[in-house]
Amino acid sequence: MKLNRDVTVRINWFLDNVVPPFLRDSRMFMGVLFWLLFRDKAARFLDFKEQAPGLGEAGLRALYKELRNSHLERDTDLNRECLQRILSDIVGETVLDVGCGSGYVARRIAELGLKKVAGLDTNLPQEARSDQRVQWLEGSAEFLPFATGAADTVVCSHTLEHVVDIERAVAELRRVAAMRLIVVVPMQREYKYTFDLHLHFFPYPFSLLKLMKNPEAICVVIGNDLYYCEERQGQNAG
């Protein structure tokens, strides 16, 4: 099934805001929807919230790899408006896309004709590596294999909700970003059963701002995503 982000945003909004919470947390009710989407892997998604705390980083990485694109074969989790905002907010000549997934966003950034674009993901699919305009690396957002200030702009979209040590990941993103940091997370409520394998949830703009702790940054809602942008000039000095 190939559903773009603009369609699934509407579906998620309906489930989060119209379906009563007691049904959202009902395994019987949600199990039917999960079976329609995931079939033989439905139980893996239904059990994720209870099992995730005991899996550890290696276990989570293996599970994400196993279930990648189990139900939604799409190029990117970003909606079109959010993607365009990212492309228009790129500054400098070097960009790092952390949590690049299939590499779609990194390839779109490379089309801007910048000096250097890198894409990093814990489970980088082989097909992403074919584009020679991008430097592809496997690695974790919590331990970025880059020097301080290595990229003028660092982009991290639909990734922080998946990482185990989210505070460390944010610190690493800031360490590597020399001029600008762009973060995008889905604006989603936490329920026991959700279609996405998320560890962290951001139902409101202040949910993300509470994590980022930068009152001067931009944080806006774009198509049911939270778009965050902060300036890093001089922040890594010393």
PDB file of C-alpha atoms in Angstrom:
ATOM      1  CA  MET A   1       0.000   0.000   0.000  1.00  0.00           C
ATOM      2  CA  LYS A   2       1.462   3.361  -0.996  1.00  0.00           C
ATOM      3  CA  LEU A   3      -0.035   6.247   0.983  1.00  0.00           C
ATOM      4  CA  ASN A   4       1.765   9.578   1.028  1.00  0.00           C
ATOM      5  CA  ARG A   5       2.172  11.593   4.212  1.00  0.00           C
ATOM      6  CA  ASP A   6      -0.606  14.047   3.310  1.00  0.00           C
ATOM      7  CA  VAL A   7      -3.131  11.174   3.361  1.00  0.00           C
ATOM      8  CA  THR A   8      -1.886   9.486   6.532  1.00  0.00           C
ATOM      9  CA  VAL A   9      -1.844  12.833   8.376  1.00  0.00           C
ATOM     10  CA  ARG A  10      -5.615  13.021   7.922  1.00  0.00           C
ATOM     11  CA  ILE A  11      -6.043   9.428   9.080  1.00  0.00           C
ATOM     12  CA  ASN A  12      -3.911   9.989  12.189  1.00  0.00           C
ATOM     13  CA  TRP A  13      -5.710  13.237  12.986  1.00  0.00           C
ATOM     14  CA  PHE A  14      -9.069  11.429  12.870  1.00  0.00           C
ATOM     15  CA  LEU A  15      -7.849   8.617  15.105  1.00  0.00           C
ATOM     16  CA  ASP A  16      -6.240  11.007  17.616  1.00  0.00           C
ATOM     17  CA  ASN A  17      -9.041  13.563  17.818  1.00  0.00           C
ATOM     18  CA  VAL A  18     -12.293  11.812  16.950  1.00  0.00           C
ATOM     19  CA  VAL A  19     -11.962   8.200  18.110  1.00  0.00           C
ATOM     20  CA  PRO A  20     -12.511   8.064  21.911  1.00  0.00           C
ATOM     21  CA  PRO A  21      -9.412   7.211  23.989  1.00  0.00           C
ATOM     22  CA  PHE A  22     -10.992   4.068  25.426  1.00  0.00           C
ATOM     23  CA  LEU A  23     -11.248   2.698  21.892  1.00  0.00           C
ATOM     24  CA  ARG A  24      -7.737   3.842  20.936  1.00  0.00           C
ATOM     25  CA  ASP A  25      -6.404   1.839  23.887  1.00  0.00           C
ATOM     26  CA  SER A  26      -8.607  -1.173  23.142  1.00  0.00           C
ATOM     27  CA  ARG A  27      -6.646  -4.085  21.702  1.00  0.00           C
ATOM     28  CA  MET A  28      -9.846  -5.602  20.341  1.00  0.00           C
ATOM     29  CA  PHE A  29     -10.822  -2.441  18.439  1.00  0.00           C
ATOM     30  CA  MET A  30      -7.352  -1.454  17.249  1.00  0.00           C
ATOM     31  CA  GLY A  31      -6.422  -5.051  16.516  1.00  0.00           C
ATOM     32  CA  VAL A  32      -8.815  -5.111  13.554  1.00  0.00           C
ATOM     33  CA  LEU A  33      -7.198  -2.011  12.041  1.00  0.00           C
ATOM     34  CA  PHE A  34      -3.710  -3.344  12.701  1.00  0.00           C
ATOM     35  CA  TRP A  35      -4.549  -6.658  11.032  1.00  0.00           C
ATOM     36  CA  LEU A  36      -5.863  -4.841   7.947  1.00  0.00           C
ATOM     37  CA  LEU A  37      -2.595  -2.919   7.671  1.00  0.00           C
ATOM     38  CA  PHE A  38       0.024  -5.372   8.928  1.00  0.00           C
ATOM     39  CA  ARG A  39      -1.540  -8.834   8.558  1.00  0.00           C
ATOM     40  CA  ASP A  40       0.877 -11.409  10.010  1.00  0.00           C
ATOM     41  CA  LYS A  41       2.973  -8.678  11.661  1.00  0.00           C
ATOM     42  CA  ALA A  42       0.046  -7.034  13.473  1.00  0.00           C
ATOM     43  CA  ALA A  43       1.014  -8.482  16.869  1.00  0.00           C
ATOM     44  CA  ARG A  44       4.539  -7.053  16.521  1.00  0.00           C
ATOM     45  CA  PHE A  45       3.080  -3.554  16.266  1.00  0.00           C
ATOM     46  CA  LEU A  46       0.429  -4.091  18.939  1.00  0.00           C
ATOM     47  CA  ASP A  47       3.018  -5.318  21.460  1.00  0.00           C
ATOM     48  CA  PHE A  48       5.618  -2.650  20.679  1.00  0.00           C
ATOM     49  CA  LYS A  49       4.887  -0.234  23.546  1.00  0.00           C
ATOM     50  CA  GLU A  50       5.120  -2.940  26.206  1.00  0.00           C
ATOM     51  CA  GLN A  51       8.204  -4.618  24.725  1.00  0.00           C
ATOM     52  CA  ALA A  52      10.226  -1.538  23.703  1.00  0.00           C
ATOM     53  CA  PRO A  53      11.654  -0.681  27.172  1.00  0.00           C
ATOM     54  CA  GLY A  54      13.337  -4.076  27.392  1.00  0.00           C
ATOM     55  CA  LEU A  55      14.677  -4.275  23.848  1.00  0.00           C
ATOM     56  CA  GLY A  56      17.621  -1.894  24.179  1.00  0.00           C
ATOM     57  CA  GLU A  57      19.141   0.017  21.266  1.00  0.00           C
ATOM     58  CA  ALA A  58      20.296  -3.084  19.362  1.00  0.00           C
ATOM     59  CA  GLY A  59      16.925  -4.787  19.755  1.00  0.00           C
ATOM     60  CA  LEU A  60      15.040  -1.699  18.617  1.00  0.00           C
ATOM     61  CA  ARG A  61      17.312  -1.318  15.621  1.00  0.00           C
ATOM     62  CA  ALA A  62      16.655  -4.921  14.596  1.00  0.00           C
ATOM     63  CA  LEU A  63      12.906  -4.476  15.027  1.00  0.00           C
ATOM     64  CA  TYR A  64      12.837  -1.272  12.977  1.00  0.00           C
ATOM     65  CA  LYS A  65      14.764  -3.043  10.228  1.00  0.00           C
ATOM     66  CA  GLU A  66      12.370  -5.991  10.286  1.00  0.00           C
ATOM     67  CA  LEU A  67       9.243  -3.852  10.125  1.00  0.00           C
ATOM     68  CA  ARG A  68      10.488  -1.081   7.805  1.00  0.00           C
ATOM     69  CA  ASN A  69       7.806  -0.286   5.210  1.00  0.00           C
ATOM     70  CA  SER A  70       5.564  -3.070   6.475  1.00  0.00           C
ATOM     71  CA  HIS A  71       2.474  -1.074   5.601  1.00  0.00           C
ATOM     72  CA  LEU A  72       3.432   2.224   3.983  1.00  0.00           C
ATOM     73  CA  GLU A  73       5.722   2.158   0.979  1.00  0.00           C
ATOM     74  CA  ARG A  74       6.419   5.856   0.562  1.00  0.00           C
ATOM     75  CA  ASP A  75       9.415   7.997  -0.240  1.00  0.00           C
ATOM     76  CA  THR A  76       9.289  10.137   2.901  1.00  0.00           C
ATOM     77  CA  ASP A  77       7.309  10.680   6.110  1.00  0.00           C
ATOM     78  CA  LEU A  78       7.290  14.430   5.458  1.00  0.00           C
ATOM     79  CA  ASN A  79       4.279  16.178   4.006  1.00  0.00           C
ATOM     80  CA  ARG A  80       4.959  18.332   0.937  1.00  0.00           C
ATOM     81  CA  GLU A  81       4.705  21.684   2.698  1.00  0.00           C
ATOM     82  CA  CYS A  82       7.113  20.637   5.430  1.00  0.00           C
ATOM     83  CA  LEU A  83       9.612  19.316   2.892  1.00  0.00           C
ATOM     84  CA  GLN A  84       9.527  22.612   0.996  1.00  0.00           C
ATOM     85  CA  ARG A  85      10.081  24.515   4.245  1.00  0.00           C
ATOM     86  CA  ILE A  86      13.185  22.431   4.964  1.00  0.00           C
ATOM     87  CA  LEU A  87      14.589  23.026   1.485  1.00  0.00           C
ATOM     88  CA  SER A  88      13.996  26.769   1.735  1.00  0.00           C
ATOM     89  CA  ASP A  89      15.584  27.018   5.204  1.00  0.00           C
ATOM     90  CA  ILE A  90      18.887  25.311   4.321  1.00  0.00           C
ATOM     91  CA  VAL A  91      21.853  27.631   4.940  1.00  0.00           C
ATOM     92  CA  GLY A  92      25.537  27.211   4.128  1.00  0.00           C
ATOM     93  CA  GLU A  93      27.177  24.722   1.789  1.00  0.00           C
ATOM     94  CA  THR A  94      27.299  21.547   3.905  1.00  0.00           C
ATOM     95  CA  VAL A  95      24.230  19.659   5.137  1.00  0.00           C
ATOM     96  CA  LEU A  96      23.775  16.532   7.258  1.00  0.00           C
ATOM     97  CA  ASP A  97      20.467  14.654   7.214  1.00  0.00           C
ATOM     98  CA  VAL A  98      20.284  12.607  10.432  1.00  0.00           C
ATOM     99  CA  GLY A  99      17.832   9.708  10.257  1.00  0.00           C
ATOM    100  CA  CYS A 100      17.701   9.920   6.475  1.00  0.00           C
ATOM    101  CA  GLY A 101      15.723   6.681   6.037  1.00  0.00           C
ATOM    102  CA  SER A 102      15.456   5.862   2.331  1.00  0.00           C
ATOM    103  CA  GLY A 103      17.491   8.968   1.517  1.00  0.00           C
ATOM    104  CA  TYR A 104      14.690  10.859  -0.230  1.00  0.00           C
ATOM    105  CA  VAL A 105      15.187  14.135   1.664  1.00  0.00           C
ATOM    106  CA  ALA A 106      18.987  13.966   1.358  1.00  0.00           C
ATOM    107  CA  ARG A 107      18.647  13.524  -2.397  1.00  0.00           C
ATOM    108  CA  ARG A 108      16.271  16.488  -2.619  1.00  0.00           C
ATOM    109  CA  ILE A 109      18.755  18.581  -0.641  1.00  0.00           C
ATOM    110  CA  ALA A 110      21.539  17.479  -3.009  1.00  0.00           C
ATOM    111  CA  GLU A 111      19.516  18.912  -5.888  1.00  0.00           C
ATOM    112  CA  LEU A 112      20.217  22.361  -4.438  1.00  0.00           C
ATOM    113  CA  GLY A 113      23.785  22.001  -5.706  1.00  0.00           C
ATOM    114  CA  LEU A 114      25.503  22.332  -2.348  1.00  0.00           C
ATOM    115  CA  LYS A 115      29.160  21.582  -1.696  1.00  0.00           C
ATOM    116  CA  LYS A 116      28.523  18.507   0.457  1.00  0.00           C
ATOM    117  CA  VAL A 117      25.438  16.567   1.589  1.00  0.00           C
ATOM    118  CA  ALA A 118      25.581  13.585   3.955  1.00  0.00           C
ATOM    119  CA  GLY A 119      22.825  11.213   4.997  1.00  0.00           C
ATOM    120  CA  LEU A 120      23.009   9.032   8.127  1.00  0.00           C
ATOM    121  CA  ASP A 121      20.676   6.304   9.357  1.00  0.00           C
ATOM    122  CA  THR A 122      20.863   3.282  11.639  1.00  0.00           C
ATOM    123  CA  ASN A 123      19.379   1.060   8.917  1.00  0.00           C
ATOM    124  CA  LEU A 124      20.451   2.552   5.605  1.00  0.00           C
ATOM    125  CA  PRO A 125      18.874   0.629   2.706  1.00  0.00           C
ATOM    126  CA  GLN A 126      21.228  -0.428  -0.042  1.00  0.00           C
ATOM    127  CA  GLU A 127      19.236   1.352  -2.754  1.00  0.00           C
ATOM    128  CA  ALA A 128      19.880   4.713  -1.067  1.00  0.00           C
ATOM    129  CA  ARG A 129      23.640   4.378  -1.568  1.00  0.00           C
ATOM    130  CA  SER A 130      23.422   4.593  -5.366  1.00  0.00           C
ATOM    131  CA  ASP A 131      23.215   8.405  -5.425  1.00  0.00           C
ATOM    132  CA  GLN A 132      26.823   9.597  -5.527  1.00  0.00           C
ATOM    133  CA  ARG A 133      25.866  13.217  -4.765  1.00  0.00           C
ATOM    134  CA  VAL A 134      25.346  12.206  -1.130  1.00  0.00           C
ATOM    135  CA  GLN A 135      27.810  10.734   1.369  1.00  0.00           C
ATOM    136  CA  TRP A 136      25.943   7.829   2.988  1.00  0.00           C
ATOM    137  CA  LEU A 137      26.764   6.565   6.473  1.00  0.00           C
ATOM    138  CA  GLU A 138      25.264   4.176   8.995  1.00  0.00           C
ATOM    139  CA  GLY A 139      25.204   5.432  12.554  1.00  0.00           C
ATOM    140  CA  SER A 140      23.140   6.601  15.508  1.00  0.00           C
ATOM    141  CA  ALA A 141      21.770  10.061  16.271  1.00  0.00           C
ATOM    142  CA  GLU A 142      23.047   9.618  19.825  1.00  0.00           C
ATOM    143  CA  PHE A 143      26.656   9.195  18.633  1.00  0.00           C
ATOM    144  CA  LEU A 144      27.204  11.176  15.443  1.00  0.00           C
ATOM    145  CA  PRO A 145      30.541  10.344  13.748  1.00  0.00           C
ATOM    146  CA  PHE A 146      31.286  13.975  12.898  1.00  0.00           C
ATOM    147  CA  ALA A 147      33.445  16.735  14.335  1.00  0.00           C
ATOM    148  CA  THR A 148      31.885  19.662  16.185  1.00  0.00           C
ATOM    149  CA  GLY A 149      30.396  22.132  13.716  1.00  0.00           C
ATOM    150  CA  ALA A 150      30.955  19.752  10.791  1.00  0.00           C
ATOM    151  CA  ALA A 151      27.757  20.732   8.935  1.00  0.00           C
ATOM    152  CA  ASP A 152      26.388  24.209   8.286  1.00  0.00           C
ATOM    153  CA  THR A 153      22.823  22.867   8.485  1.00  0.00           C
ATOM    154  CA  VAL A 154      21.726  19.716  10.285  1.00  0.00           C
ATOM    155  CA  VAL A 155      18.302  18.284   9.428  1.00  0.00           C
ATOM    156  CA  CYS A 156      16.603  15.655  11.574  1.00  0.00           C
ATOM    157  CA  SER A 157      13.079  14.786  10.445  1.00  0.00           C
ATOM    158  CA  HIS A 158      10.824  12.054  11.840  1.00  0.00           C
ATOM    159  CA  THR A 159      13.711  10.573  13.807  1.00  0.00           C
ATOM    160  CA  LEU A 160      13.816  11.875  17.397  1.00  0.00           C
ATOM    161  CA  GLU A 161      10.557  10.102  18.208  1.00  0.00           C
ATOM    162  CA  HIS A 162      12.416   6.806  17.615  1.00  0.00           C
ATOM    163  CA  VAL A 163      15.685   7.267  19.536  1.00  0.00           C
ATOM    164  CA  VAL A 164      16.250   5.794  22.990  1.00  0.00           C
ATOM    165  CA  ASP A 165      18.334   8.597  24.546  1.00  0.00           C
ATOM    166  CA  ILE A 166      16.568  11.613  23.095  1.00  0.00           C
ATOM    167  CA  GLU A 167      18.392  14.214  25.209  1.00  0.00           C
ATOM    168  CA  ARG A 168      21.771  12.906  24.054  1.00  0.00           C
ATOM    169  CA  ALA A 169      20.584  12.907  20.440  1.00  0.00           C
ATOM    170  CA  VAL A 170      19.553  16.573  20.708  1.00  0.00           C
ATOM    171  CA  ALA A 171      22.953  17.451  22.203  1.00  0.00           C
ATOM    172  CA  GLU A 172      24.696  15.661  19.330  1.00  0.00           C
ATOM    173  CA  LEU A 173      22.608  17.440  16.694  1.00  0.00           C
ATOM    174  CA  ARG A 174      23.521  20.785  18.241  1.00  0.00           C
ATOM    175  CA  ARG A 175      27.183  19.867  18.516  1.00  0.00           C
ATOM    176  CA  VAL A 176      27.479  19.075  14.815  1.00  0.00           C
ATOM    177  CA  ALA A 177      25.342  21.991  13.516  1.00  0.00           C
ATOM    178  CA  ALA A 178      27.478  25.070  12.802  1.00  0.00           C
ATOM    179  CA  MET A 179      24.771  27.456  11.570  1.00  0.00           C
ATOM    180  CA  ARG A 180      21.264  25.995  11.743  1.00  0.00           C
ATOM    181  CA  LEU A 181      19.431  23.007  13.201  1.00  0.00           C
ATOM    182  CA  ILE A 182      16.099  21.875  11.727  1.00  0.00           C
ATOM    183  CA  VAL A 183      14.016  19.261  13.541  1.00  0.00           C
ATOM    184  CA  VAL A 184      10.678  17.814  12.443  1.00  0.00           C
ATOM    185  CA  VAL A 185       8.557  15.457  14.538  1.00  0.00           C
ATOM    186  CA  PRO A 186       4.977  14.246  14.048  1.00  0.00           C
ATOM    187  CA  MET A 187       2.395  16.027  16.187  1.00  0.00           C
ATOM    188  CA  GLN A 188       0.800  12.948  17.680  1.00  0.00           C
ATOM    189  CA  ARG A 189      -0.858  11.867  20.908  1.00  0.00           C
ATOM    190  CA  GLU A 190       0.431   8.880  22.853  1.00  0.00           C
ATOM    191  CA  TYR A 191      -1.822   5.844  23.019  1.00  0.00           C
ATOM    192  CA  LYS A 192      -1.119   2.237  23.852  1.00  0.00           C
ATOM    193  CA  TYR A 193      -1.574   1.223  20.223  1.00  0.00           C
ATOM    194  CA  THR A 194      -0.206   3.439  17.455  1.00  0.00           C
ATOM    195  CA  PHE A 195       0.663   2.518  13.892  1.00  0.00           C
ATOM    196  CA  ASP A 196       4.099   4.119  14.111  1.00  0.00           C
ATOM    197  CA  LEU A 197       6.835   2.603  16.276  1.00  0.00           C
ATOM    198  CA  HIS A 198       7.461   5.739  18.340  1.00  0.00           C
ATOM    199  CA  LEU A 199       9.105   5.973  21.748  1.00  0.00           C
ATOM    200  CA  HIS A 200       8.350   9.687  22.240  1.00  0.00           C
ATOM    201  CA  PHE A 201       5.266  11.742  21.438  1.00  0.00           C
ATOM    202  CA  PHE A 202       4.728  15.445  20.806  1.00  0.00           C
ATOM    203  CA  PRO A 203       1.021  16.349  20.839  1.00  0.00           C
ATOM    204  CA  TYR A 204       1.607  20.117  21.091  1.00  0.00           C
ATOM    205  CA  PRO A 205       4.303  22.623  20.043  1.00  0.00           C
ATOM    206  CA  PHE A 206       5.231  23.141  23.698  1.00  0.00           C
ATOM    207  CA  SER A 207       5.932  19.388  23.949  1.00  0.00           C
ATOM    208  CA  LEU A 208       8.836  19.813  21.539  1.00  0.00           C
ATOM    209  CA  LEU A 209       9.897  23.165  22.995  1.00  0.00           C
ATOM    210  CA  LYS A 210      10.100  21.554  26.433  1.00  0.00           C
ATOM    211  CA  LEU A 211      12.610  19.084  25.025  1.00  0.00           C
ATOM    212  CA  MET A 212      14.645  21.600  23.030  1.00  0.00           C
ATOM    213  CA  LYS A 213      14.766  24.307  25.750  1.00  0.00           C
ATOM    214  CA  ASN A 214      15.384  27.189  23.357  1.00  0.00           C
ATOM    215  CA  PRO A 215      12.740  29.953  23.655  1.00  0.00           C
ATOM    216  CA  GLU A 216      14.249  31.865  20.726  1.00  0.00           C
ATOM    217  CA  ALA A 217      13.741  29.045  18.220  1.00  0.00           C
ATOM    218  CA  ILE A 218      10.915  28.779  15.705  1.00  0.00           C
ATOM    219  CA  CYS A 219       8.374  26.022  16.353  1.00  0.00           C
ATOM    220  CA  VAL A 220       5.276  25.880  14.134  1.00  0.00           C
ATOM    221  CA  VAL A 221       2.679  23.357  13.014  1.00  0.00           C
ATOM    222  CA  ILE A 222       2.931  22.391   9.349  1.00  0.00           C
ATOM    223  CA  GLY A 223       0.498  19.760   8.126  1.00  0.00           C
ATOM    224  CA  ASN A 224       0.278  18.046  11.515  1.00  0.00           C
ATOM    225  CA  ASP A 225       4.069  18.001  11.828  1.00  0.00           C
ATOM    226  CA  LEU A 226       5.990  20.156  14.285  1.00  0.00           C
ATOM    227  CA  TYR A 227       8.672  22.147  12.475  1.00  0.00           C
ATOM    228  CA  TYR A 228      11.481  23.455  14.677  1.00  0.00           C
ATOM    229  CA  CYS A 229      14.376  25.657  13.562  1.00  0.00           C
ATOM    230  CA  GLU A 230      17.137  27.214  15.650  1.00  0.00           C
ATOM    231  CA  GLU A 231      20.216  29.259  14.809  1.00  0.00           C
ATOM    232  CA  ARG A 232      23.583  27.838  15.868  1.00  0.00           C
ATOM    233  CA  GLN A 233      26.073  30.554  14.800  1.00  0.00           C
ATOM    234  CA  GLY A 234      28.663  30.858  17.530  1.00  0.00           C
ATOM    235  CA  GLN A 235      26.917  28.343  19.814  1.00  0.00           C
ATOM    236  CA  ASN A 236      29.669  25.740  19.464  1.00  0.00           C
ATOM    237  CA  ALA A 237      32.492  28.160  20.152  1.00  0.00           C
ATOM    238  CA  GLY A 238      34.762  27.152  23.016  1.00  0.00           C
TER     239      GLY A 238
END
